[in-house]
PDB file of C-alpha atoms in Angstrom:
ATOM      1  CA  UNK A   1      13.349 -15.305  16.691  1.00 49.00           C
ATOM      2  CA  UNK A   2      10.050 -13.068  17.205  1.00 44.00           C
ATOM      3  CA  UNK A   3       9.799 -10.350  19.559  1.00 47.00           C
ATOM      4  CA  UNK A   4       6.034 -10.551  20.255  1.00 45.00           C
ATOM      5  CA  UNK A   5       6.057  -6.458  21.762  1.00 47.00           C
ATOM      6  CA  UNK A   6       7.456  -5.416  18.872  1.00 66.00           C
ATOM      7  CA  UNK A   7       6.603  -7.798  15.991  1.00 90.00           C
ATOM      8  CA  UNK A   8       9.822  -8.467  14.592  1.00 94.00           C
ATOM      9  CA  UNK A   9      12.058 -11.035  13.894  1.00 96.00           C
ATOM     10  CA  UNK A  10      15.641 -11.273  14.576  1.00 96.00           C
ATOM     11  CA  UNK A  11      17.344 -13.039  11.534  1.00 96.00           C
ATOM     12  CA  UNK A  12      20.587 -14.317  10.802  1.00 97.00           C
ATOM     13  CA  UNK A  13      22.197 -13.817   7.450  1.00 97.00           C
ATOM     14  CA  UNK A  14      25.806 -14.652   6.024  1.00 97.00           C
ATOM     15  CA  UNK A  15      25.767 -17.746   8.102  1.00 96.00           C
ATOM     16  CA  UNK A  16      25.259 -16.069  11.415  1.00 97.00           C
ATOM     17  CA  UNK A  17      28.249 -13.310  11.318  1.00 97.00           C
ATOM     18  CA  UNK A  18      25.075 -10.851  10.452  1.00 98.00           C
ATOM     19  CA  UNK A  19      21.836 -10.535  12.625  1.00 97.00           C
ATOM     20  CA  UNK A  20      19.008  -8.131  11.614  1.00 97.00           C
ATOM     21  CA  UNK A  21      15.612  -7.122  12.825  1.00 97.00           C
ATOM     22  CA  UNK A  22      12.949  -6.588  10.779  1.00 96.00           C
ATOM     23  CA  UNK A  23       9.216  -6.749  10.464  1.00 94.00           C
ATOM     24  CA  UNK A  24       7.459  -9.614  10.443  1.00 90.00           C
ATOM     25  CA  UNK A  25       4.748  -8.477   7.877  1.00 85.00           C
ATOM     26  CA  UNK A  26       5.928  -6.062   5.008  1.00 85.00           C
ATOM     27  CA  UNK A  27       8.543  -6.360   3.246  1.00 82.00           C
ATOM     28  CA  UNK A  28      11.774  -8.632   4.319  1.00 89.00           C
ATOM     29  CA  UNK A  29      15.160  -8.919   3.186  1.00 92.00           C
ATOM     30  CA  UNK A  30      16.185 -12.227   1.807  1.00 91.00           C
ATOM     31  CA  UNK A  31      18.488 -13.936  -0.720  1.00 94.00           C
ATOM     32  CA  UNK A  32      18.296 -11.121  -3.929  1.00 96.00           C
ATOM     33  CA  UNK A  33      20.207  -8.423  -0.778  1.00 97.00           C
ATOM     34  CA  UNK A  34      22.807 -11.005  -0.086  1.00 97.00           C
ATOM     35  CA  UNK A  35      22.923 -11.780  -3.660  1.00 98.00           C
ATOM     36  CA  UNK A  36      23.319  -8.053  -4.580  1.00 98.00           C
ATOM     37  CA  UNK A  37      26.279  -7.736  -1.814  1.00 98.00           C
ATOM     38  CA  UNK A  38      28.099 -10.314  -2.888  1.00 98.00           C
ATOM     39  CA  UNK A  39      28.072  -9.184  -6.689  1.00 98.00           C
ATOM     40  CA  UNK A  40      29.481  -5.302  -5.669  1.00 98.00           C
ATOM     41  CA  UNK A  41      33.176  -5.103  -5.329  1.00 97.00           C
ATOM     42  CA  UNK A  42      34.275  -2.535  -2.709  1.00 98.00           C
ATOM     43  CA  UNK A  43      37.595  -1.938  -1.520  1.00 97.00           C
ATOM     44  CA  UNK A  44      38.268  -0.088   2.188  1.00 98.00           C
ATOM     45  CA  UNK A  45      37.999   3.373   2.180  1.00 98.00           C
ATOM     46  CA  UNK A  46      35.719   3.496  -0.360  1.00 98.00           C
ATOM     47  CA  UNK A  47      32.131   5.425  -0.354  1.00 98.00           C
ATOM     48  CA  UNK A  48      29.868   2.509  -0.856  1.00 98.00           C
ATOM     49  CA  UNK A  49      25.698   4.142  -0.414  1.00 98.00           C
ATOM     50  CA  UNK A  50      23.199   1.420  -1.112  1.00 98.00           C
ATOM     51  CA  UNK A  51      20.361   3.154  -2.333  1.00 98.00           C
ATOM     52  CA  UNK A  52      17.087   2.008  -0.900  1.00 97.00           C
ATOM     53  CA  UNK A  53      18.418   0.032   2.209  1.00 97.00           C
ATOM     54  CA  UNK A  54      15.724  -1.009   3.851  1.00 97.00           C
ATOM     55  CA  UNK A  55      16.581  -2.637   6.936  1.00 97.00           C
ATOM     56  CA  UNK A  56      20.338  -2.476   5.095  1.00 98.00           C
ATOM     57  CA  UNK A  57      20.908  -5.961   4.304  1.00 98.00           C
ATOM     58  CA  UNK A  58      22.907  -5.038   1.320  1.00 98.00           C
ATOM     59  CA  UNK A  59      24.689  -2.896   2.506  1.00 98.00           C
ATOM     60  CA  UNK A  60      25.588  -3.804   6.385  1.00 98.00           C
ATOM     61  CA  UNK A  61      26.226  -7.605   3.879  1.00 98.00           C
ATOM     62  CA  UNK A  62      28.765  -5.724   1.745  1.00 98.00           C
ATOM     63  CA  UNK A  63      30.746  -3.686   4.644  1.00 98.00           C
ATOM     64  CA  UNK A  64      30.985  -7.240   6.859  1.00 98.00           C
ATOM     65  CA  UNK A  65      32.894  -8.651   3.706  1.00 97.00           C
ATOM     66  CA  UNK A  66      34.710  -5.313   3.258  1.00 98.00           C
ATOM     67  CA  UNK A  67      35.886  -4.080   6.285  1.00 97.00           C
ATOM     68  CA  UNK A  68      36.689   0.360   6.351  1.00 98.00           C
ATOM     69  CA  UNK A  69      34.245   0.976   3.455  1.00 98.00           C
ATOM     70  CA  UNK A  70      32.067   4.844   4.119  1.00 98.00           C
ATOM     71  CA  UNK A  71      28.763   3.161   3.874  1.00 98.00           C
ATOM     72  CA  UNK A  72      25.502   5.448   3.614  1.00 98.00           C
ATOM     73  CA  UNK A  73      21.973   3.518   3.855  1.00 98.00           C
ATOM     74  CA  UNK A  74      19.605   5.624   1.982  1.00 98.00           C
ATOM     75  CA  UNK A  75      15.542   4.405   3.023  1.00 98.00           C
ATOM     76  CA  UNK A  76      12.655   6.339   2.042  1.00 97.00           C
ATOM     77  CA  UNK A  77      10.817   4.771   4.651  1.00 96.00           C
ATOM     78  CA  UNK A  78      11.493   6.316   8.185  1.00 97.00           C
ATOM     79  CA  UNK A  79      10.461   3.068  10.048  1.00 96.00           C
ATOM     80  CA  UNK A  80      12.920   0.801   8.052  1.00 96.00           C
ATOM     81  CA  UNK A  81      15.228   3.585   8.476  1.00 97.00           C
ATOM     82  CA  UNK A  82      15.404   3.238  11.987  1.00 97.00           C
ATOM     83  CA  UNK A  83      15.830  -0.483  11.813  1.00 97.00           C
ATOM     84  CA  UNK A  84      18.667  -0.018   9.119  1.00 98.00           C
ATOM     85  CA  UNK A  85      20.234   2.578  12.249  1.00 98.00           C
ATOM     86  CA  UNK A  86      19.606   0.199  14.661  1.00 98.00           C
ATOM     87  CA  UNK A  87      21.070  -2.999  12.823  1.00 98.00           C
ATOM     88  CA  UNK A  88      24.270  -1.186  12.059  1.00 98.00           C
ATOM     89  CA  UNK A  89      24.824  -0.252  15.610  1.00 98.00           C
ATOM     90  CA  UNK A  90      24.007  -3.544  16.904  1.00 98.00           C
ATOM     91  CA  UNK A  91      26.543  -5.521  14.370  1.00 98.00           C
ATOM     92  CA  UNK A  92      29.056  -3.027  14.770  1.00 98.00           C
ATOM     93  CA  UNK A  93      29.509  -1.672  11.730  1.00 98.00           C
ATOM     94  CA  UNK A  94      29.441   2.114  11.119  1.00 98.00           C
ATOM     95  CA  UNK A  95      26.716   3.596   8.752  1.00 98.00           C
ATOM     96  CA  UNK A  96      25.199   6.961   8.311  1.00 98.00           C
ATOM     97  CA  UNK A  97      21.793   6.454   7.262  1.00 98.00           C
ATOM     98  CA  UNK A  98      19.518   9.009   5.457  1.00 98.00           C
ATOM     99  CA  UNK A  99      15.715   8.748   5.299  1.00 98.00           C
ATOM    100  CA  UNK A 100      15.137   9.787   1.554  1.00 98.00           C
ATOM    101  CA  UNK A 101      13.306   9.307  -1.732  1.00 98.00           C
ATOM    102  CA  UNK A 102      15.672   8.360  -4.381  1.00 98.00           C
ATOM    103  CA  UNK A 103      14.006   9.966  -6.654  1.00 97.00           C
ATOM    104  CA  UNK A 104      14.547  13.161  -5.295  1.00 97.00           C
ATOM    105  CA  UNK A 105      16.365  15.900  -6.837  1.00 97.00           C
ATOM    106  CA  UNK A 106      20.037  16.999  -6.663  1.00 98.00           C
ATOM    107  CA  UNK A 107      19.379  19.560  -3.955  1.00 98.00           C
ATOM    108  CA  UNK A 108      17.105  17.192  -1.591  1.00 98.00           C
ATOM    109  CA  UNK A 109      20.671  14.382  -2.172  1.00 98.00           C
ATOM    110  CA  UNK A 110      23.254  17.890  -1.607  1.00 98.00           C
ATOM    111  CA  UNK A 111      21.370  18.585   1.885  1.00 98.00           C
ATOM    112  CA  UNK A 112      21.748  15.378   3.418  1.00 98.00           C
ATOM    113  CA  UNK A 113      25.452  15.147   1.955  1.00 97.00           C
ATOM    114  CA  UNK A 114      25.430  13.183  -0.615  1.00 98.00           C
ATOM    115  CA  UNK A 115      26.995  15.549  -3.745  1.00 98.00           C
ATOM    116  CA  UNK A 116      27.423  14.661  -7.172  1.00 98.00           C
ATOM    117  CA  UNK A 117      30.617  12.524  -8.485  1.00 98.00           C
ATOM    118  CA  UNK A 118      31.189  12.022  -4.208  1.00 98.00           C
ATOM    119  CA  UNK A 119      30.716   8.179  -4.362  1.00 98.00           C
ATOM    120  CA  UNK A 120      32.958   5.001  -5.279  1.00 98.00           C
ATOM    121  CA  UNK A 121      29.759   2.536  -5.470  1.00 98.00           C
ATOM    122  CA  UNK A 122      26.696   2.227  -5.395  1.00 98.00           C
ATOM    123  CA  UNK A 123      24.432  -0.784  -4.807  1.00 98.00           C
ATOM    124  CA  UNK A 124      21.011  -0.754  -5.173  1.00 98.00           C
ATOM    125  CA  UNK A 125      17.631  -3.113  -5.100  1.00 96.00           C
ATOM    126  CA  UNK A 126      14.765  -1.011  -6.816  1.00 96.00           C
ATOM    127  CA  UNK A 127      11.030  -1.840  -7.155  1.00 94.00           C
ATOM    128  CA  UNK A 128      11.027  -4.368 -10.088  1.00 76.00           C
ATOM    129  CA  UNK A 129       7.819  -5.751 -10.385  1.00 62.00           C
ATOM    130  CA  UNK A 130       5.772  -4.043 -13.491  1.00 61.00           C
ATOM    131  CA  UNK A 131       2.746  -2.360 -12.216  1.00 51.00           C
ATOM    132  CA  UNK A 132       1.088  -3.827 -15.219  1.00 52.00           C
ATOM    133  CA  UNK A 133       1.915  -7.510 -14.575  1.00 47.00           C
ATOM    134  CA  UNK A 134       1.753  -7.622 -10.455  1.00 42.00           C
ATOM    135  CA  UNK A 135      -0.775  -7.299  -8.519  1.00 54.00           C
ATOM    136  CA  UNK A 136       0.679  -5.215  -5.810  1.00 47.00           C
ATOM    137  CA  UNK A 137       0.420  -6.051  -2.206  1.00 41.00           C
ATOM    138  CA  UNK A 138      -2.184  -3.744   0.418  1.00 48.00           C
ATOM    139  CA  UNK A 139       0.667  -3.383   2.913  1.00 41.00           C
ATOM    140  CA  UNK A 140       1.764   0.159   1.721  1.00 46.00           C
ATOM    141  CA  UNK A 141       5.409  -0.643   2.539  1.00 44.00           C
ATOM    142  CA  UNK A 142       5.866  -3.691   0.907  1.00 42.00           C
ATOM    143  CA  UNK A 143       4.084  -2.352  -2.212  1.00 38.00           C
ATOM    144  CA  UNK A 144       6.327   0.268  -2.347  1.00 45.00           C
ATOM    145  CA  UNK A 145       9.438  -1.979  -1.767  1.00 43.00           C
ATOM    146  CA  UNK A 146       8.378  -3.740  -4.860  1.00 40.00           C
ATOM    147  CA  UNK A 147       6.263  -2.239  -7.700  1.00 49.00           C
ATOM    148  CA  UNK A 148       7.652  -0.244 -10.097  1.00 56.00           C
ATOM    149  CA  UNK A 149       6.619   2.636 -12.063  1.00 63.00           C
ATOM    150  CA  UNK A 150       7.390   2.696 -16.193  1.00 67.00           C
ATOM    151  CA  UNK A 151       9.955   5.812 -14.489  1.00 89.00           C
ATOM    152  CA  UNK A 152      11.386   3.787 -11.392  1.00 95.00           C
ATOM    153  CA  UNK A 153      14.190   2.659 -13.062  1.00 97.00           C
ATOM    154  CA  UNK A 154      15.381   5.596 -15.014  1.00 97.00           C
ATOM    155  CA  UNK A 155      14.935   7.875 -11.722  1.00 97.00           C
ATOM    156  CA  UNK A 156      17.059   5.187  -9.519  1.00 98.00           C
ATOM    157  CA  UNK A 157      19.983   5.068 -12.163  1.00 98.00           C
ATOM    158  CA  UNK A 158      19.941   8.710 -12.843  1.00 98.00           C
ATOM    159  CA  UNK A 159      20.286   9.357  -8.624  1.00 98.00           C
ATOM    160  CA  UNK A 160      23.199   6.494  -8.688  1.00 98.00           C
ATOM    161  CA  UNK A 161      24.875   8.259 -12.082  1.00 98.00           C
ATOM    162  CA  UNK A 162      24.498  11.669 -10.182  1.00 98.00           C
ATOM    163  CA  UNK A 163      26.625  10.585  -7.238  1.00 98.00           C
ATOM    164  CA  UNK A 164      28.957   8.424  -8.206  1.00 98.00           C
ATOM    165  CA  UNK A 165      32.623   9.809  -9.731  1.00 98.00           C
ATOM    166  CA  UNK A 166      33.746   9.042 -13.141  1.00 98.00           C
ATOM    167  CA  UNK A 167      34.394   5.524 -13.078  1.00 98.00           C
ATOM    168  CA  UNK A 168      32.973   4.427 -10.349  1.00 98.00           C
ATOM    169  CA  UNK A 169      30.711   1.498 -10.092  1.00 98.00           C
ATOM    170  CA  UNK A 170      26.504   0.589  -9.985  1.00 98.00           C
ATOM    171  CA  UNK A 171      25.532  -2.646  -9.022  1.00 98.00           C
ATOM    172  CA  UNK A 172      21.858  -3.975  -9.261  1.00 98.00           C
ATOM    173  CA  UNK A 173      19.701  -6.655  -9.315  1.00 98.00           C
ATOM    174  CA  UNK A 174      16.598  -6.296 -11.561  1.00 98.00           C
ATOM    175  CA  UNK A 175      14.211  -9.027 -13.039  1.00 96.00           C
ATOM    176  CA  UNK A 176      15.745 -11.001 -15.949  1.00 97.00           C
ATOM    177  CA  UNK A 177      12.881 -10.421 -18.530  1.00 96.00           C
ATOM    178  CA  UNK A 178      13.300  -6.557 -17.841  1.00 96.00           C
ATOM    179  CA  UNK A 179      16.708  -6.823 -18.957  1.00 97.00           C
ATOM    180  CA  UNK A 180      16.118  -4.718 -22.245  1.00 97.00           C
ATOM    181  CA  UNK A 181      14.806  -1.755 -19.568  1.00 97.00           C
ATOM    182  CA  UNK A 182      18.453  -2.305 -17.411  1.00 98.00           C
ATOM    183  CA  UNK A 183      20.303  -1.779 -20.450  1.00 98.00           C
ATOM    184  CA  UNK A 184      18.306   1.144 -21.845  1.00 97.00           C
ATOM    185  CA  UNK A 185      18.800   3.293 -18.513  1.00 97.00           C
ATOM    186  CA  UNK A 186      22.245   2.256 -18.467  1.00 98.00           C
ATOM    187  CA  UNK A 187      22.913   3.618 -22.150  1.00 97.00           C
ATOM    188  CA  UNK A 188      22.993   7.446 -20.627  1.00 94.00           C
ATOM    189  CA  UNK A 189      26.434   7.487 -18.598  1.00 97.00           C
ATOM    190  CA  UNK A 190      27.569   4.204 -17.723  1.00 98.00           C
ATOM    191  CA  UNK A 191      29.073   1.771 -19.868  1.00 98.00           C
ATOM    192  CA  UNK A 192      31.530  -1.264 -19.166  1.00 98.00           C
ATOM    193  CA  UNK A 193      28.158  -3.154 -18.122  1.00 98.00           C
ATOM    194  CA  UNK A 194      28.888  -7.076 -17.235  1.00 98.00           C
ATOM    195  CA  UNK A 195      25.667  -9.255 -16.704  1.00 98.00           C
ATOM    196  CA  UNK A 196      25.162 -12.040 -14.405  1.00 98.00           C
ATOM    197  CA  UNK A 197      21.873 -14.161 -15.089  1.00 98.00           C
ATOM    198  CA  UNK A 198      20.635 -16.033 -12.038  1.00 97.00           C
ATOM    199  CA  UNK A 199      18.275 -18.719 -12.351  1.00 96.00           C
ATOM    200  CA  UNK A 200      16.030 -20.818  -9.792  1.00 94.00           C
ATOM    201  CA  UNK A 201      16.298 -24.294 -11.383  1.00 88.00           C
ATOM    202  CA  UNK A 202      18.304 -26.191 -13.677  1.00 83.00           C
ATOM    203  CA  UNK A 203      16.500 -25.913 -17.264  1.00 85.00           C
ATOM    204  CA  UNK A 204      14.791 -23.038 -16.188  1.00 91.00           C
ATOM    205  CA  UNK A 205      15.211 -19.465 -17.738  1.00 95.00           C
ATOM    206  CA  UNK A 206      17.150 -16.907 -15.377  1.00 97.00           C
ATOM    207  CA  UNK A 207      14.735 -15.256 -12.671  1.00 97.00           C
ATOM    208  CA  UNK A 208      16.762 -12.354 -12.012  1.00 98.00           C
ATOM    209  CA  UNK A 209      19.957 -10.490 -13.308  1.00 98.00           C
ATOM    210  CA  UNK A 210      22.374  -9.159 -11.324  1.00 98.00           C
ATOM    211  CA  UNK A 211      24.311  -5.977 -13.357  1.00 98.00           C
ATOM    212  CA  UNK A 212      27.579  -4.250 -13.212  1.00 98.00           C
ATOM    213  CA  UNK A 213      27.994  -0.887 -14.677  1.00 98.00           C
ATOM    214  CA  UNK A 214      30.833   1.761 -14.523  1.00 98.00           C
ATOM    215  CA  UNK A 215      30.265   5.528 -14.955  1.00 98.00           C
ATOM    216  CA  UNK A 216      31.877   6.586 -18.173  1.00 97.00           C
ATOM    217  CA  UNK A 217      33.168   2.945 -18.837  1.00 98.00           C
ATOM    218  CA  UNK A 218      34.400   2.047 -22.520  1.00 97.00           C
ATOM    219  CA  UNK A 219      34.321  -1.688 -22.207  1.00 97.00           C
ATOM    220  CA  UNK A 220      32.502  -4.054 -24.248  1.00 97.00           C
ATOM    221  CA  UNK A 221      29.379  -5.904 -22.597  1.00 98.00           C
ATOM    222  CA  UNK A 222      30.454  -9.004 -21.091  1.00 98.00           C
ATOM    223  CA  UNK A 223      27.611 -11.790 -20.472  1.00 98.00           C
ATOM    224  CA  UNK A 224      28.991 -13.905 -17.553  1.00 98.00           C
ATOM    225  CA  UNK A 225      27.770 -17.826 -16.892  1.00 96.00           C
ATOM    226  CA  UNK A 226      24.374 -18.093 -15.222  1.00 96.00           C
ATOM    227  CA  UNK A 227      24.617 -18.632 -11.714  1.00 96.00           C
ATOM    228  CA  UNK A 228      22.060 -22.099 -10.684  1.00 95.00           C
ATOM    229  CA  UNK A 229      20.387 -21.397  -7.179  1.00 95.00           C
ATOM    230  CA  UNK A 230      19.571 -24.989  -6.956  1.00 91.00           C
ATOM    231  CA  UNK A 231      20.443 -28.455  -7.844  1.00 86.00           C
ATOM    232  CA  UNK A 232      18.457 -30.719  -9.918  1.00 81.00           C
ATOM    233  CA  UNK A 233      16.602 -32.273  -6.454  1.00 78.00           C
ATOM    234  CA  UNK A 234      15.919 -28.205  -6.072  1.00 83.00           C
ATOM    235  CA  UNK A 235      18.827 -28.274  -3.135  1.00 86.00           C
ATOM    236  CA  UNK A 236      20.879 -24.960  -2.948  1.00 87.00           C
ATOM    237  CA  UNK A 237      24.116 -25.957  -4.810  1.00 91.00           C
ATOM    238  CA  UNK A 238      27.087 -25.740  -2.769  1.00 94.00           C
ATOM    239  CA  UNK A 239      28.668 -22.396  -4.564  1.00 95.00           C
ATOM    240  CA  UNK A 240      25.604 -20.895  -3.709  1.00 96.00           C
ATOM    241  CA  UNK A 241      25.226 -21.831  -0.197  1.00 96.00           C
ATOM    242  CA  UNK A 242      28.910 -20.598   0.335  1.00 97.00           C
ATOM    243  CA  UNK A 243      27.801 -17.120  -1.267  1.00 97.00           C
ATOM    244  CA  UNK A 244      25.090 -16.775   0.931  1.00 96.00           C
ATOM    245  CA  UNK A 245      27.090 -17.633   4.149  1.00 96.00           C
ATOM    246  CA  UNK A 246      29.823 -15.098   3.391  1.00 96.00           C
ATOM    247  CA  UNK A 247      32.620 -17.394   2.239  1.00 96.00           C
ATOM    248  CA  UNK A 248      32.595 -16.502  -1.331  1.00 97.00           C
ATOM    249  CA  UNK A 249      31.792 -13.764  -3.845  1.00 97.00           C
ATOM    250  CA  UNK A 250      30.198 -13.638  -7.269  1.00 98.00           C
ATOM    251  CA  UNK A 251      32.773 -12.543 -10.020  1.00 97.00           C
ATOM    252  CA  UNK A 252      30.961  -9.522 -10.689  1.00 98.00           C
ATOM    253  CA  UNK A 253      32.955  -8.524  -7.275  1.00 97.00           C
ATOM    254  CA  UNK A 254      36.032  -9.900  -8.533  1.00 88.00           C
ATOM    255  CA  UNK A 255      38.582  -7.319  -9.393  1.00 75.00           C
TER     256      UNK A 255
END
């Protein structure tokens, strides 16, 4: 649905038990949030923050499934902010949401609350497309939602490593062929990393990976079974389609 005042759209995500308003132009939420939310195990009670939240898909996605979880929505971009605010409220779910760069420094996280070693997960969708490679859009916010910088990585680990106790857990979705960069920022501070390719076709090679990582972990990388968006005829294969409707998680949620 369109609100013509406003130009946005009201859309429905997890079959219909989540309803969002966004913009219509810029950049929108779609299948690599749900994707995200449904790889991130959370458990009530837990301080979930879902570092650049946008309209917080991810995030409002992850505390549906997980009902009691502290979430924190953390949007650089005031507008989307508001939206992320306004979508929480409107669903029901509670959320504090904080209008900040990620890359900003301890103090800048500290004086909006969010203190070192004070959070049980984090979940976050960065900027992934290489400057070099991607031409990037001339809408300002949906250039910013999805270029990277060679440091854009490094900076959005080192914010989740900061906040996040000993142990606790990073989830992210990041290109597949930038999977060497993933595993390089992960190498200072997390460890226990588990990889989950996902790829559009059948025969094709993964278009994104979706990665688990625990703060201080010891365990060996595990390389988990690609996950196939679509079918041979290109039709959403039915594990998928129950994944993106809310009936089922990936096993990098799986206890």
């Amino acid at each position: 649905m369109i609100d013509v005042v406003t130009d946005l759209t009201e859309d429905a995500f997890l079959g219909g038990q989540l309803l969002l308003r966004q913009k219509r132009s810029g950049h929108r939420a779609g299948h690599d949030a749900i994707l995200l939310a449904a790889a991130t195990e959370a458990r009530a009670g837990d301080r979930v923050v879902d570092l650049g939240a946008g309209v917080g898909t991810a995030g409002l996605a992850l505390a549906r499934r997980v009902a009691g979880v502290d979430l924190c929505l953390v949007e650089i971009d005031p507008e989307l902010a508001g939206l992320a605010r306004a979508n929480a409220a409107a669903n029901a779910i509670a959320a504090e949401v904080i209008v900040l760069d990620v890359t900003a420094d301890a103090q800048a996280f500290a004086a909006h609350g969010l203190m070192p070693d004070s959070a049980d997960c984090v979940l976050m969708n960065p900027p992934f497309n290489d400057s070099t490679r991607h031409r990037g859009s001339p809408d300002q916010a949906r250039h910013t939602a999805h270029v990277a910088t060679g440091e854009t990585l490094n900076a959005w680990v080192h914010a989740a490593r900061r906040i996040l106790r000993s142990n606790g857990v990073l989830t992210l979705i990041w290109r597949a062929d930038g999977i060497a960069d993933v595993l390089a920022a992960l190498s200072r501070g997390f460890g226990s990393v588990s990889i989950l390719p996902v790829h559009g076709e059948a025969g094709r090679p993964a278009i994104r990976v979706l990665v688990r990582a625990v703060k201080s972990g010891r365990a060996p990388l595990r390389l988990l079974p690609g996950l196939m968006l679509n079918n041979e005829s290109r039709v959403p294969k039915k594990e998928v389609r129950n994944i993106l409707e809310g009936r089922a998680v990936l096993p990098l949620a799986e206890p």
